[in-house]
Every structure is written in structure tokens, then in C-alpha cells.
PDB file of C-alpha atoms in Angstrom:
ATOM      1  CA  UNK A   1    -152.895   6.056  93.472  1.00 51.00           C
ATOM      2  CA  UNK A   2    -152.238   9.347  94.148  1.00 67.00           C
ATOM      3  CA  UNK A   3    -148.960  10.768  96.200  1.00 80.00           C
ATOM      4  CA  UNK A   4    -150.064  12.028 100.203  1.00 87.00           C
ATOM      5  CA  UNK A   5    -150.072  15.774 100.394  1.00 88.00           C
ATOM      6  CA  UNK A   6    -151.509  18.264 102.470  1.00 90.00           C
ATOM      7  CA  UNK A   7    -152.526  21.844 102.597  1.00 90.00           C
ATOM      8  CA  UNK A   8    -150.921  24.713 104.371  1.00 89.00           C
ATOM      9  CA  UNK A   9    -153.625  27.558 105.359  1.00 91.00           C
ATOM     10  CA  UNK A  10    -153.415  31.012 107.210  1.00 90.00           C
ATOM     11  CA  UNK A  11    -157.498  31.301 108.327  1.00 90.00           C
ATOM     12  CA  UNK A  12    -159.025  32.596 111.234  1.00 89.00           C
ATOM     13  CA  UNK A  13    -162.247  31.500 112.703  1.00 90.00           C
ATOM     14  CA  UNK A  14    -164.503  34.231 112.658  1.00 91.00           C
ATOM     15  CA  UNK A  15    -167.351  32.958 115.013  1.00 92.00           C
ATOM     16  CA  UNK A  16    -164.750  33.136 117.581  1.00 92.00           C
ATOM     17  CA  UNK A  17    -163.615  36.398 116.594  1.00 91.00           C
ATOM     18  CA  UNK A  18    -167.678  37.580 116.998  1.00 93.00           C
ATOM     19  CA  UNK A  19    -167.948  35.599 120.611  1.00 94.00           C
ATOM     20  CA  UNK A  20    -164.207  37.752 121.413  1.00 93.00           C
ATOM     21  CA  UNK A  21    -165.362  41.414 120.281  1.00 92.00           C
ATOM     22  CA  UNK A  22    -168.786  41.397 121.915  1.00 93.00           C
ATOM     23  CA  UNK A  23    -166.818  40.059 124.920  1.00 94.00           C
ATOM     24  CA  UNK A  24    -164.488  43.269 125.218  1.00 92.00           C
ATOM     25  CA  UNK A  25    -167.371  45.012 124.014  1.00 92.00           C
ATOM     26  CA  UNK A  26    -169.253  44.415 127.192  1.00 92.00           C
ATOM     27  CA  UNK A  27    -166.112  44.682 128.899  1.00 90.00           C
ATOM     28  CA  UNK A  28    -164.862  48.272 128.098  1.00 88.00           C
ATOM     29  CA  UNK A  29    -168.230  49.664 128.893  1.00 88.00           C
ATOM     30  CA  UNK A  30    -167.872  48.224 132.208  1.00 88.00           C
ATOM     31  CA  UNK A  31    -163.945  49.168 133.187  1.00 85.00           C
ATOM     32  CA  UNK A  32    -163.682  52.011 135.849  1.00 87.00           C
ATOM     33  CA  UNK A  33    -161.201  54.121 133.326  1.00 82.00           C
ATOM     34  CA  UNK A  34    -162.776  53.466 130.367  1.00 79.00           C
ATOM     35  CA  UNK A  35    -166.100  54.452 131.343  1.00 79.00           C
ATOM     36  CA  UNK A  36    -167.708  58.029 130.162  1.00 78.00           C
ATOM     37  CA  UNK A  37    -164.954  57.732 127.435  1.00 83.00           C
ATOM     38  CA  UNK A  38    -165.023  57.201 123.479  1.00 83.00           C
ATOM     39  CA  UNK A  39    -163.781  53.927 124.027  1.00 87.00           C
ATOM     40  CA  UNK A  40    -165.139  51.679 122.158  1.00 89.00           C
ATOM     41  CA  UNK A  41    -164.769  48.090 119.640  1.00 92.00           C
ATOM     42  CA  UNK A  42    -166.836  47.963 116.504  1.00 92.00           C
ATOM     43  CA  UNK A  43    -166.147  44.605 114.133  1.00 91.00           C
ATOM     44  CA  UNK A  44    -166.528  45.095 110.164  1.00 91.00           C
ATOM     45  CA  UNK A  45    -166.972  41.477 109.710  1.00 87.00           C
ATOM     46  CA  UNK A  46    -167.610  41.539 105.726  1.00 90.00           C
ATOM     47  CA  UNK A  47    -164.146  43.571 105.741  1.00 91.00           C
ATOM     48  CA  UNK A  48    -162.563  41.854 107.859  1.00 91.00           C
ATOM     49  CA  UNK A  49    -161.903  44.445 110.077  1.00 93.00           C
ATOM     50  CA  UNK A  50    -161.888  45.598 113.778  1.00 93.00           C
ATOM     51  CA  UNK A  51    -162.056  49.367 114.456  1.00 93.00           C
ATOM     52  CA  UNK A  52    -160.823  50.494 118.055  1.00 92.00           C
ATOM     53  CA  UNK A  53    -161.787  53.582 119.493  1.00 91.00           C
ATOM     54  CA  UNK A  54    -160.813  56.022 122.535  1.00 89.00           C
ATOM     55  CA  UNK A  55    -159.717  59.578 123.416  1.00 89.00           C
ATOM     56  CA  UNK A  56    -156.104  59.216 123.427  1.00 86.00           C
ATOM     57  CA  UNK A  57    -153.208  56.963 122.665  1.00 85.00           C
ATOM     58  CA  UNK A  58    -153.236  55.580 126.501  1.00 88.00           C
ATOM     59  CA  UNK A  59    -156.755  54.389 125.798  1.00 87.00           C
ATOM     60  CA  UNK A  60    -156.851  53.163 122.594  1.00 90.00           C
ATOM     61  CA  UNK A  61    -153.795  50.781 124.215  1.00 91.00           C
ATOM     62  CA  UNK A  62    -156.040  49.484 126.645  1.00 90.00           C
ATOM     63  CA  UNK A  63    -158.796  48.923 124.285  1.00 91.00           C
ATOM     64  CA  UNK A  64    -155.857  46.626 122.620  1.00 92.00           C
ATOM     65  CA  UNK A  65    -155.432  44.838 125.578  1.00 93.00           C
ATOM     66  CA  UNK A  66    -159.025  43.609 126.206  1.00 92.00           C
ATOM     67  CA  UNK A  67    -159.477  43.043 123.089  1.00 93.00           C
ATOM     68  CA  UNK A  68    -156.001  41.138 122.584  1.00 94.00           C
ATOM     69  CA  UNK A  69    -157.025  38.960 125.996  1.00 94.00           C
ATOM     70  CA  UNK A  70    -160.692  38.105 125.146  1.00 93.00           C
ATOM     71  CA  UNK A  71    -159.015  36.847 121.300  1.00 93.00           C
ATOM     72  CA  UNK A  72    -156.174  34.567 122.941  1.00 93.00           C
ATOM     73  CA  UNK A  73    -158.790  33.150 125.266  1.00 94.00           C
ATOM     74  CA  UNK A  74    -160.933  32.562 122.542  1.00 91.00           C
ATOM     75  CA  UNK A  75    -158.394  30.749 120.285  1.00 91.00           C
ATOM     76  CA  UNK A  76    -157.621  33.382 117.471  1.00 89.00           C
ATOM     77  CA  UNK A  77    -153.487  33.994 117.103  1.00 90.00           C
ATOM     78  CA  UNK A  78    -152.735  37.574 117.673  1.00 90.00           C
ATOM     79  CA  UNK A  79    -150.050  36.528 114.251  1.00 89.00           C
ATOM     80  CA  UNK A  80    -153.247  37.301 112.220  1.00 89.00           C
ATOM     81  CA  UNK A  81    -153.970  40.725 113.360  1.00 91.00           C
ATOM     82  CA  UNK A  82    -152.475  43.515 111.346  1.00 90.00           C
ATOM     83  CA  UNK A  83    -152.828  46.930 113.104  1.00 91.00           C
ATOM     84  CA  UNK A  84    -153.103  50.146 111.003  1.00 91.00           C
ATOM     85  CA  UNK A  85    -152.165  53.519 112.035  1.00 90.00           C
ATOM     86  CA  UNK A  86    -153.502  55.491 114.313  1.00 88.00           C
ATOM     87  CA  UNK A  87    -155.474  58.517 113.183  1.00 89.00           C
ATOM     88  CA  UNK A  88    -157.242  61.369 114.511  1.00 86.00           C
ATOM     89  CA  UNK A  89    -161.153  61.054 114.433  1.00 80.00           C
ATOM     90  CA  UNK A  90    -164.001  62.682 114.968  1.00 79.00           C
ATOM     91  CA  UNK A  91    -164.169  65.044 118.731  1.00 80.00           C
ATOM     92  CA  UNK A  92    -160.456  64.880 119.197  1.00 81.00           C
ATOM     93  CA  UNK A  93    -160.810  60.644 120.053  1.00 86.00           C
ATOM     94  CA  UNK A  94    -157.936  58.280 118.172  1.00 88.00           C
ATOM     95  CA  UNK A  95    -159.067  55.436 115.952  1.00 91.00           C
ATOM     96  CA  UNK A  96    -157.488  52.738 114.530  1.00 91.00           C
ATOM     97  CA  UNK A  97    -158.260  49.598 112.384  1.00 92.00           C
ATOM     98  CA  UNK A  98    -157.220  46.376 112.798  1.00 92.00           C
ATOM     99  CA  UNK A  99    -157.476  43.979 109.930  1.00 92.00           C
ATOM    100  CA  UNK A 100    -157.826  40.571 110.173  1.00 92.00           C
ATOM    101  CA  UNK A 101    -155.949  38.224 107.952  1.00 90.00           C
ATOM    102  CA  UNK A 102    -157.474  35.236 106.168  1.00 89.00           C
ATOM    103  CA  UNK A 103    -155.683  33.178 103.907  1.00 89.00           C
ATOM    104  CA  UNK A 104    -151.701  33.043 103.227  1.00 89.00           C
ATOM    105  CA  UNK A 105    -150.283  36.593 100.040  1.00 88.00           C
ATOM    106  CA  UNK A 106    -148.954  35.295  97.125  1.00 88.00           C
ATOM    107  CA  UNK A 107    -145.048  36.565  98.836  1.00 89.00           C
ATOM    108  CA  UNK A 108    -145.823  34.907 102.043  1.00 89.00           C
ATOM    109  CA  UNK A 109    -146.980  32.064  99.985  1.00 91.00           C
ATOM    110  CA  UNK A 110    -143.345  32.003  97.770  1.00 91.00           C
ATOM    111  CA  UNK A 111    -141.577  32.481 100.704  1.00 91.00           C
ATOM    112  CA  UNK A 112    -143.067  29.103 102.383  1.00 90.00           C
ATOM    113  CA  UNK A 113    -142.479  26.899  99.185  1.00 91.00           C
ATOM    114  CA  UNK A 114    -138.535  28.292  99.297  1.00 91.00           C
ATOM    115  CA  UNK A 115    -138.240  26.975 102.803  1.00 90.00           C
ATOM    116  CA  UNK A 116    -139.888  24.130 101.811  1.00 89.00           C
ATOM    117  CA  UNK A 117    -137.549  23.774  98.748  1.00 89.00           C
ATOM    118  CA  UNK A 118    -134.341  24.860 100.853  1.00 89.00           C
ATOM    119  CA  UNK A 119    -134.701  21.637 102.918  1.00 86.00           C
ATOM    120  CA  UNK A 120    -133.869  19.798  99.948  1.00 87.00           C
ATOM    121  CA  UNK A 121    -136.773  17.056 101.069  1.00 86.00           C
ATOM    122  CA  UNK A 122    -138.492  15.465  98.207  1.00 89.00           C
ATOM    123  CA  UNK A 123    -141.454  17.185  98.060  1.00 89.00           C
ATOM    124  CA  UNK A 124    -143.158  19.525  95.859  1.00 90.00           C
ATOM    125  CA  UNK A 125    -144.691  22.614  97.040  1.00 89.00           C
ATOM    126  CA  UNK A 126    -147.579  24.330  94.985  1.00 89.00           C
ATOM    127  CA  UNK A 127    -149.103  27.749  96.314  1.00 90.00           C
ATOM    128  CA  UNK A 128    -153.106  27.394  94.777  1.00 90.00           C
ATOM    129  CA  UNK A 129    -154.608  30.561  95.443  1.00 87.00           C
ATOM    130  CA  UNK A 130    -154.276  31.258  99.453  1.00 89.00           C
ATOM    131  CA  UNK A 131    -153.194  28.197 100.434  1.00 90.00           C
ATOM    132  CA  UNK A 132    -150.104  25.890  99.596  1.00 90.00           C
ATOM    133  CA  UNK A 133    -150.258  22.200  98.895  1.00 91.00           C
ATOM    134  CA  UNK A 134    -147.563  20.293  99.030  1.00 90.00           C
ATOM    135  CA  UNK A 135    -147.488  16.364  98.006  1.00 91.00           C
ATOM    136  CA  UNK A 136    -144.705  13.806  98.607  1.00 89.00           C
ATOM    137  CA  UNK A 137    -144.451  10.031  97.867  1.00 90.00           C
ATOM    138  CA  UNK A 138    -143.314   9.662 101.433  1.00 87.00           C
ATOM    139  CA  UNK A 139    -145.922  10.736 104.343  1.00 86.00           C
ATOM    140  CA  UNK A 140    -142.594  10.811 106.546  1.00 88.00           C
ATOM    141  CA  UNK A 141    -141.534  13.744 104.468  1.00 87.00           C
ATOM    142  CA  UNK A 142    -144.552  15.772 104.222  1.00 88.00           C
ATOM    143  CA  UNK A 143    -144.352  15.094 108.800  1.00 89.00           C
ATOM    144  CA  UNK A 144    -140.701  16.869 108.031  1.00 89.00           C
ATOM    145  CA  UNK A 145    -141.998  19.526 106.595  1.00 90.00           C
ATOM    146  CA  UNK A 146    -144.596  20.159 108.990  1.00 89.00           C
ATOM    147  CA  UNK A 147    -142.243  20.142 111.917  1.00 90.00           C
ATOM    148  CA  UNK A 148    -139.787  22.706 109.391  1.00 90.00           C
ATOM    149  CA  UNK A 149    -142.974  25.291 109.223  1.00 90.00           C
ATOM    150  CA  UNK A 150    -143.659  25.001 112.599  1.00 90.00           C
ATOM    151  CA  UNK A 151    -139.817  25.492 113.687  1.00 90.00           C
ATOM    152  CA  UNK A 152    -139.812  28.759 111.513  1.00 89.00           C
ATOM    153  CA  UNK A 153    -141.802  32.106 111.806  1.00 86.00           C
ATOM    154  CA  UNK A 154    -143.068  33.368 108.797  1.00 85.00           C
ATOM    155  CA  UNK A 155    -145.327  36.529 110.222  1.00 86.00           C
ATOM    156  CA  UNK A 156    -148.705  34.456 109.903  1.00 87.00           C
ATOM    157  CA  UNK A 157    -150.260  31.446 111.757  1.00 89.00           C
ATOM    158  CA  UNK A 158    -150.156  28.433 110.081  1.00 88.00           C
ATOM    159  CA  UNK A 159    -152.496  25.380 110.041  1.00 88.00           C
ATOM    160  CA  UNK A 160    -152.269  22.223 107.755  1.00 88.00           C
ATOM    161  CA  UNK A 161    -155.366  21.202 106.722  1.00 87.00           C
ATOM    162  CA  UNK A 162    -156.394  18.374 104.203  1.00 85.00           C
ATOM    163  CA  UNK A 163    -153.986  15.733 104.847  1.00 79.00           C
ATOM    164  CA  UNK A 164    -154.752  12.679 102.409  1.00 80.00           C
ATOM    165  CA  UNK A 165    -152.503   9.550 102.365  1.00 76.00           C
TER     166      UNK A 165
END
């Protein structure tokens, strides 16, 4: 029979994401100082992407905001946003892209199993593509190492998916 193990992801889902822009969306057309503006929400979702737009700095932050509010309400972790710079765009307006990030980088990915390893529990700790699994003969053990990933913050949000005993 085969040792319990489970997998460690980084996803986001992206219905929610959808439901979330067309939510601030609808929103910053109606806000009193946002409307008349370039401000504005457009979602690249084959990219992955989220590309805010406004006239200036000030409004591109409160873009942010509605969009960061309608995301948390929705469920997505603001951990798997990465924000780009901002650049000048078209008509003197500021634009910036936020990416969204599915699935766990290959460093992110080595620094998880060298936690993992650090504990000195008897597990093993595999990265397969952008996830990790790690496998134990002990389900207490693979519950420690849960509660270790959770303790620590590794830049991402973390879920554990596939448990088998």
C-alpha cells in the first residue's frame, strides 16, 4: 500500500476573479470621483492578467482599492497578486498590470521542500511541476507539516490539495 501524501498548490480560482473584476467594474463607473475619468479595470484572463487604469497615481490607488475589496470578498488572497510598475499611457492616464499567480516557481517551490526538510520530520518532499507533493508513512507527520507551512510565509497562498491515506 502506498505511503499518505498530499499536494501543496499556489492556484487561484478564476471564476471568482471574473465575478470580482466585473464587480469593481460596475463599481468605478459609478463612484462620484472616479466618474468622467480614465479609470477603468480590464481582465486579460488567458494572461492572467488585470490591467488598471486612471489619470494619475491618486486614482489608479483607488482603482486598487475596489478592486482589492471586491477580490477579498470574493475569496481570492491578495498573496497572489503581483503588481507591475506603473507606466505612462496613452492621454497622459497611468496604467498598470497586475498579474495573477497560478501555481507555486520552481525557487518558491525549493524553498518549501527546505522548510519542509529543516524540520527534520520524516517526510519526503517532491516539487512535480507547480505543485509539491510530499508523502510520509505517518499521516501525523504530513498534519505537522501542514501546520509548519501554514505557521510560515512564503510570499504565495498555499492550499493542500490531494490528501490520500
Amino acid at each position: 500500500m502506498a505511503d499518505p501524501s498530499f499536494d501543496i498548490v499556489s492556484e487561484v480560482a478564476m471564476p471568482e476573479v471574473v465575478n470580482a473584476v466585473a464587480q469593481a467594474q460596475k463599481e468605478v463607473a459609478q463612484r462620484f470621483d472616479l466618474k468622467g475619468t480614465a479609470a477603468g479595470i480590464e481582465l486579460k484572463e488567458k494572461e492572467n492578467q488585470i490591467v488598471l487604469t486612471a489619470n494619475d497615481d491618486f486614482g489608479l490607488k483607488a482603482v486598487n482599492d475596489v478592486l482589492q475589496g471586491k477580490l477579498i470578498k470574493r475569496g481570492v488572497h491578495l498573496k497572489s497578486l503581483v503588481y507591475g510598475t506603473v507606466e505612462p499611457a496613452a492621454k497622459g492616464t497611468a496604467r498598470q498590470v497586475v498579474t495573477i499567480q497560478q501555481g507555486i516557481e520552481t525557487e518558491k517551490a525549493k524553498e518549501i521542500v527546505r522548510a519542509i526538510k529543516d524540520a527534520k520530520l520524516k517526510v519526503q518532499a517532491a516539487i512535480q511541476g507547480e505543485q509539491v507533493r510530499v508523502s510520509g508513512k505517518k499521516r501525523d507527520d504530513l498534519q505537522a507539516v501542514i501546520a509548519l507551512l501554514r505557521d510560515k510565509d512564503f510570499g504565495l497562498p498555499l492550499q493542500f490539495s490531494n490528501y490520500r491515506n
